[in-house]
PDB file of C-alpha atoms in Angstrom:
ATOM      1  CA  MET G   1      -1.075  37.735  41.109  1.00  0.00           C
ATOM      2  CA  ALA G   2       0.697  34.442  40.516  1.00  0.00           C
ATOM      3  CA  ASN G   3       2.971  33.004  37.855  1.00  0.00           C
ATOM      4  CA  GLY G   4       5.374  35.916  37.521  1.00  0.00           C
ATOM      5  CA  GLY G   5       2.804  38.668  37.635  1.00  0.00           C
ATOM      6  CA  ILE G   6       0.049  37.070  35.587  1.00  0.00           C
ATOM      7  CA  SER G   7      -3.379  37.478  37.124  1.00  0.00           C
ATOM      8  CA  ARG G   8      -5.343  34.210  37.260  1.00  0.00           C
ATOM      9  CA  ASP G   9      -9.099  33.867  37.505  1.00  0.00           C
ATOM     10  CA  PRO G  10      -9.798  31.999  40.806  1.00  0.00           C
ATOM     11  CA  ASN G  11     -12.760  30.283  39.107  1.00  0.00           C
ATOM     12  CA  ARG G  12     -10.618  28.928  36.260  1.00  0.00           C
ATOM     13  CA  PHE G  13     -10.145  25.182  36.217  1.00  0.00           C
ATOM     14  CA  THR G  14      -7.120  23.467  34.681  1.00  0.00           C
ATOM     15  CA  ALA G  15      -7.879  20.762  32.157  1.00  0.00           C
ATOM     16  CA  VAL G  16      -6.537  17.309  32.969  1.00  0.00           C
ATOM     17  CA  GLY G  17      -4.117  17.326  30.029  1.00  0.00           C
ATOM     18  CA  GLN G  18      -2.888  20.793  30.956  1.00  0.00           C
ATOM     19  CA  GLN G  19      -2.374  19.696  34.547  1.00  0.00           C
ATOM     20  CA  ARG G  20      -0.255  16.776  33.334  1.00  0.00           C
ATOM     21  CA  LEU G  21       1.947  19.198  31.410  1.00  0.00           C
ATOM     22  CA  LEU G  22       2.288  21.456  34.432  1.00  0.00           C
ATOM     23  CA  ASP G  23       3.202  18.423  36.546  1.00  0.00           C
ATOM     24  CA  LEU G  24       5.941  17.620  34.021  1.00  0.00           C
ATOM     25  CA  ALA G  25       7.215  21.175  34.273  1.00  0.00           C
ATOM     26  CA  ALA G  26       7.482  20.743  38.039  1.00  0.00           C
ATOM     27  CA  ARG G  27       9.900  17.810  37.456  1.00  0.00           C
ATOM     28  CA  GLY G  28      12.455  20.018  35.724  1.00  0.00           C
ATOM     29  CA  GLU G  29      13.219  22.445  32.950  1.00  0.00           C
ATOM     30  CA  VAL G  30      14.486  19.856  30.469  1.00  0.00           C
ATOM     31  CA  LEU G  31      12.868  16.432  30.179  1.00  0.00           C
ATOM     32  CA  ASP G  32      13.848  13.694  27.768  1.00  0.00           C
ATOM     33  CA  ASP G  33      16.499  14.723  25.248  1.00  0.00           C
ATOM     34  CA  ASN G  34      15.257  18.138  24.174  1.00  0.00           C
ATOM     35  CA  LEU G  35      11.782  18.648  25.669  1.00  0.00           C
ATOM     36  CA  TYR G  36      11.778  21.952  27.527  1.00  0.00           C
ATOM     37  CA  THR G  37       9.048  22.807  30.035  1.00  0.00           C
ATOM     38  CA  THR G  38       9.984  26.472  30.537  1.00  0.00           C
ATOM     39  CA  PRO G  39       6.945  27.864  28.666  1.00  0.00           C
ATOM     40  CA  GLY G  40       4.647  26.392  31.325  1.00  0.00           C
ATOM     41  CA  LYS G  41       6.471  28.343  34.008  1.00  0.00           C
ATOM     42  CA  VAL G  42       6.206  31.716  32.290  1.00  0.00           C
ATOM     43  CA  GLY G  43       3.104  31.356  30.134  1.00  0.00           C
ATOM     44  CA  GLY G  44       0.467  31.427  32.784  1.00  0.00           C
ATOM     45  CA  GLY G  45      -0.429  27.774  32.286  1.00  0.00           C
ATOM     46  CA  GLY G  46      -1.783  28.191  28.795  1.00  0.00           C
ATOM     47  CA  ALA G  47      -1.743  25.602  26.039  1.00  0.00           C
ATOM     48  CA  GLY G  48       1.919  25.957  25.012  1.00  0.00           C
ATOM     49  CA  THR G  49       3.725  24.451  27.966  1.00  0.00           C
ATOM     50  CA  THR G  50       6.494  22.512  26.265  1.00  0.00           C
ATOM     51  CA  TRP G  51       8.969  23.076  23.434  1.00  0.00           C
ATOM     52  CA  LEU G  52      11.081  20.651  21.490  1.00  0.00           C
ATOM     53  CA  VAL G  53      14.379  22.518  21.184  1.00  0.00           C
ATOM     54  CA  GLY G  54      17.247  21.568  18.935  1.00  0.00           C
ATOM     55  CA  SER G  55      18.243  21.055  15.358  1.00  0.00           C
ATOM     56  CA  ALA G  56      15.803  19.605  12.861  1.00  0.00           C
ATOM     57  CA  GLU G  57      17.617  16.302  13.314  1.00  0.00           C
ATOM     58  CA  ASP G  58      17.222  16.461  17.110  1.00  0.00           C
ATOM     59  CA  VAL G  59      13.510  17.248  16.861  1.00  0.00           C
ATOM     60  CA  ALA G  60      12.920  14.530  14.233  1.00  0.00           C
ATOM     61  CA  LYS G  61      14.660  11.985  16.475  1.00  0.00           C
ATOM     62  CA  SER G  62      12.416  12.920  19.404  1.00  0.00           C
ATOM     63  CA  LEU G  63       9.258  12.837  17.286  1.00  0.00           C
ATOM     64  CA  ARG G  64      10.166   9.351  15.991  1.00  0.00           C
ATOM     65  CA  LYS G  65      10.758   8.192  19.548  1.00  0.00           C
ATOM     66  CA  TYR G  66       7.358   9.537  20.636  1.00  0.00           C
ATOM     67  CA  GLN G  67       5.778   7.905  17.583  1.00  0.00           C
ATOM     68  CA  ALA G  68       7.269   4.568  18.642  1.00  0.00           C
ATOM     69  CA  LEU G  69       5.590   5.065  22.040  1.00  0.00           C
ATOM     70  CA  GLY G  70       2.227   5.337  20.270  1.00  0.00           C
ATOM     71  CA  ILE G  71       1.760   9.073  19.805  1.00  0.00           C
ATOM     72  CA  THR G  72       0.107   9.616  16.428  1.00  0.00           C
ATOM     73  CA  HIS G  73      -0.446  13.368  16.248  1.00  0.00           C
ATOM     74  CA  PHE G  74       1.764  16.351  17.024  1.00  0.00           C
ATOM     75  CA  VAL G  75       1.089  20.074  17.064  1.00  0.00           C
ATOM     76  CA  LEU G  76       4.205  21.809  15.768  1.00  0.00           C
ATOM     77  CA  SER G  77       3.832  25.531  16.107  1.00  0.00           C
ATOM     78  CA  ASP G  78       5.871  28.596  16.973  1.00  0.00           C
ATOM     79  CA  THR G  79       5.949  32.288  16.189  1.00  0.00           C
ATOM     80  CA  PRO G  80       6.237  34.038  13.883  1.00  0.00           C
ATOM     81  CA  TYR G  81       3.939  31.476  12.298  1.00  0.00           C
ATOM     82  CA  LEU G  82       4.678  31.774   8.578  1.00  0.00           C
ATOM     83  CA  PRO G  83       8.505  31.669   8.869  1.00  0.00           C
ATOM     84  CA  GLU G  84       8.255  28.795  11.363  1.00  0.00           C
ATOM     85  CA  ILE G  85       5.944  26.800   9.077  1.00  0.00           C
ATOM     86  CA  GLU G  86       8.358  27.336   6.192  1.00  0.00           C
ATOM     87  CA  ARG G  87      11.331  26.316   8.331  1.00  0.00           C
ATOM     88  CA  GLN G  88       9.591  23.146   9.487  1.00  0.00           C
ATOM     89  CA  GLY G  89       8.537  22.339   5.943  1.00  0.00           C
ATOM     90  CA  ASP G  90      12.048  22.850   4.582  1.00  0.00           C
ATOM     91  CA  ARG G  91      14.090  21.264   7.354  1.00  0.00           C
ATOM     92  CA  LEU G  92      11.983  18.989   9.579  1.00  0.00           C
ATOM     93  CA  LEU G  93       9.353  17.363   7.372  1.00  0.00           C
ATOM     94  CA  PRO G  94      11.858  15.939   4.867  1.00  0.00           C
ATOM     95  CA  LEU G  95      13.569  14.112   7.769  1.00  0.00           C
ATOM     96  CA  LEU G  96      10.267  12.680   8.976  1.00  0.00           C
ATOM     97  CA  ARG G  97       9.207  11.569   5.513  1.00  0.00           C
ATOM     98  CA  GLY G  98      12.494   9.811   4.761  1.00  0.00           C
TER      99      GLY G  98
END
């Protein structure tokens, strides 16, 4: 078993995008201003390998910076899903629309 006790299929291949995220995680736990790579170290290399952590203002600032770099789409998700969607809608989206 690897990755903190998570059994991995030896025939499983890592997608190129996923490998890029894992490579970022190898560079450190916190990249940029508030981009955390910890999920990639404990999540078995699944899809959720980074988190934007901070206040709504911090996250909005980072998303605007990434937008200026040419990123056009973001997946903003966390659990529990419904409360997180409500929180983002109430706190984050108004900052991004303004």
